[in-house]
């Protein structure tokens, strides 16, 4: 689910596209105009158009598939969650290709045509009708339609244009889970009774749970017209117990690892709370928050599947629940990993710490930082263009169409994982002209070595030039 928790505007030029040629997983062939190309993504060919906005930073990482890489913390986290949803009730799907249609990614889930997630500032487009999936839910309708099991888990890499900091990365990993019951297969067609029977078979736990809101609310969390109150309430109870057991599994392991690393670790009772939420494809819906090290942390979203999704999948007689969780968020908590970029490191000082864990999850241990290299801060300030008529090509940015994610993409594509974070530190409008000025601070810091000031200056000069060429800004 599209977390079921996270933005082209600029058209990539032929010159920029040509830089991709020679990459092992991306090849390009000119089709006769400067805006239409054939692009190969991890061995598959696609035709691009003016919507294409993938960067080399993204295309170079598509084949990494960290969620199935042995002994990688993302893969280990996936396996721990899967252990709470055993077969044959649940089937696992971990190898879906990341390029999907807009129909799969948006339409099949009921995203309205004006939803911000459809924007080229949010989503990576291969062409107008093809994207890099923004959530594992892009495969939900297809898996429902296949109807191969009563439940399923989908784990995959997902892609979104976003901010640059220690907890956000344009590629991350989600797990989508679902469980359904069929009116034609349960005794007497009684869904509520069948769900409650399955609920009784689930383990119990002693974790403290706050759930103050009613199962449904006519305005905040409405009951679907196709469902009875008893059905929705039973499905919600089964969903919440299933996910609470996941939390117990994960954080019991996290605490065991913490105690192993520090015998003086002070344990505290595990607490969770359910918060009413809204998602386009579930109702009622909730987010789950965990009280961890003094703060409430949101870790997943879930709800009762919208019945029109089941109808579109050709299964109107089935009812069920679905959830979505970000694997990075869980892995960072589980292993105490402080920077999301570390997941993409090939440094053995990082990867070696998790050797053997895939074969023995009980030996889980916390990450031990191996270095903290100095930061190299650089500022870039610029004026946005004041005339909206200047839009298009390499000089199109103005206060009406400027989007911060365009800046993030330029910085990320040039600096890659050498950029720790980017933040806006100043913004003002000229008192006479109204023209807007922005200043961003870029923190260049390597996870693996000391980055020299000269190297940082080299990257920063490229960033400054690209801002002018791509966004049409005027440097200050």
Short mmCIF file of N, CA and C in Angstrom, two decimals, residues 69-84 92 249-250 252-257 334-335 354-366:
data_model
loop_
_atom_site.label_atom_id
_atom_site.label_comp_id
_atom_site.label_asym_id
_atom_site.label_seq_id
_atom_site.Cartn_x
_atom_site.Cartn_y
_atom_site.Cartn_z
N UNK A 69 18.56 -9.94 -1.30
CA UNK A 69 20.02 -10.12 -1.22
C UNK A 69 20.35 -10.80 0.10
N UNK A 70 20.94 -11.98 0.02
CA UNK A 70 21.23 -12.75 1.22
C UNK A 70 22.06 -11.95 2.21
N UNK A 71 21.68 -12.04 3.49
CA UNK A 71 22.38 -11.40 4.60
C UNK A 71 22.34 -9.88 4.55
N UNK A 72 21.48 -9.32 3.74
CA UNK A 72 21.31 -7.87 3.75
C UNK A 72 20.23 -7.53 4.77
N UNK A 73 20.40 -6.45 5.55
CA UNK A 73 19.40 -6.15 6.59
C UNK A 73 17.98 -5.96 6.07
N UNK A 74 17.81 -5.48 4.84
CA UNK A 74 16.47 -5.35 4.26
C UNK A 74 15.87 -6.74 4.04
N UNK A 75 16.66 -7.65 3.50
CA UNK A 75 16.20 -9.01 3.26
C UNK A 75 15.92 -9.75 4.57
N UNK A 76 16.76 -9.52 5.57
CA UNK A 76 16.56 -10.15 6.87
C UNK A 76 15.26 -9.66 7.49
N UNK A 77 15.00 -8.37 7.39
CA UNK A 77 13.75 -7.80 7.92
C UNK A 77 12.54 -8.40 7.21
N UNK A 78 12.63 -8.54 5.90
CA UNK A 78 11.54 -9.17 5.14
C UNK A 78 11.28 -10.58 5.67
N UNK A 79 12.34 -11.35 5.88
CA UNK A 79 12.17 -12.73 6.32
C UNK A 79 11.54 -12.81 7.71
N UNK A 80 11.89 -11.89 8.58
CA UNK A 80 11.32 -11.88 9.93
C UNK A 80 9.81 -11.62 9.86
N UNK A 81 9.39 -10.67 9.04
CA UNK A 81 7.96 -10.38 8.91
C UNK A 81 7.24 -11.56 8.28
N UNK A 82 7.84 -12.14 7.24
CA UNK A 82 7.21 -13.29 6.58
C UNK A 82 6.98 -14.44 7.56
N UNK A 83 7.83 -14.55 8.56
CA UNK A 83 7.70 -15.66 9.51
C UNK A 83 6.40 -15.61 10.28
N UNK A 84 5.76 -14.44 10.35
CA UNK A 84 4.49 -14.31 11.06
C UNK A 84 3.30 -14.58 10.14
N UNK A 92 4.25 -15.91 -0.98
CA UNK A 92 5.17 -14.78 -1.06
C UNK A 92 5.50 -14.46 -2.51
N UNK A 249 7.15 -9.70 17.29
CA UNK A 249 8.26 -10.47 16.73
C UNK A 249 9.48 -9.59 16.47
N UNK A 250 9.26 -8.46 15.82
CA UNK A 250 10.37 -7.58 15.44
C UNK A 250 11.04 -6.98 16.66
N UNK A 252 10.84 -7.79 19.86
CA UNK A 252 11.45 -8.76 20.77
C UNK A 252 12.86 -9.08 20.30
N UNK A 253 13.02 -9.23 19.00
CA UNK A 253 14.36 -9.47 18.43
C UNK A 253 15.25 -8.24 18.61
N UNK A 254 14.67 -7.06 18.42
CA UNK A 254 15.46 -5.83 18.59
C UNK A 254 15.96 -5.69 20.02
N UNK A 255 15.11 -6.00 20.97
CA UNK A 255 15.51 -5.90 22.37
C UNK A 255 16.54 -6.95 22.74
N UNK A 256 16.41 -8.14 22.18
CA UNK A 256 17.40 -9.18 22.44
C UNK A 256 18.76 -8.76 21.91
N UNK A 257 18.77 -8.13 20.72
CA UNK A 257 20.04 -7.65 20.15
C UNK A 257 20.61 -6.52 20.98
N UNK A 334 15.33 -1.94 13.89
CA UNK A 334 15.75 -3.28 14.29
C UNK A 334 17.26 -3.36 14.50
N UNK A 335 18.02 -2.76 13.59
CA UNK A 335 19.48 -2.88 13.63
C UNK A 335 20.18 -1.61 14.13
N UNK A 354 26.40 -8.42 8.98
CA UNK A 354 25.16 -9.20 8.93
C UNK A 354 25.36 -10.58 8.33
N UNK A 355 26.62 -10.95 8.15
CA UNK A 355 26.94 -12.24 7.55
C UNK A 355 26.36 -13.38 8.38
N UNK A 356 25.66 -14.30 7.71
CA UNK A 356 25.11 -15.48 8.36
C UNK A 356 23.75 -15.30 8.98
N UNK A 357 23.23 -14.08 9.03
CA UNK A 357 21.95 -13.86 9.71
C UNK A 357 20.77 -14.44 8.95
N UNK A 358 20.86 -14.51 7.63
CA UNK A 358 19.75 -15.08 6.87
C UNK A 358 19.51 -16.54 7.24
N UNK A 359 20.58 -17.23 7.61
CA UNK A 359 20.46 -18.64 7.98
C UNK A 359 20.12 -18.82 9.45
N UNK A 360 20.34 -17.79 10.25
CA UNK A 360 20.08 -17.91 11.69
C UNK A 360 19.58 -16.56 12.21
N UNK A 361 18.28 -16.34 12.10
CA UNK A 361 17.70 -15.07 12.52
C UNK A 361 17.84 -14.84 14.02
N UNK A 362 18.02 -15.90 14.78
CA UNK A 362 18.14 -15.76 16.23
C UNK A 362 19.47 -15.13 16.64
N UNK A 363 20.42 -15.04 15.70
CA UNK A 363 21.71 -14.44 16.03
C UNK A 363 21.76 -12.96 15.65
N UNK A 364 20.61 -12.37 15.47
CA UNK A 364 20.53 -10.97 15.05
C UNK A 364 21.32 -10.06 15.99
N UNK A 365 22.02 -9.11 15.44
CA UNK A 365 22.82 -8.18 16.23
C UNK A 365 22.71 -6.76 15.67
N UNK A 366 22.97 -5.80 16.52
CA UNK A 366 22.90 -4.40 16.13
C UNK A 366 24.07 -4.00 15.24
#
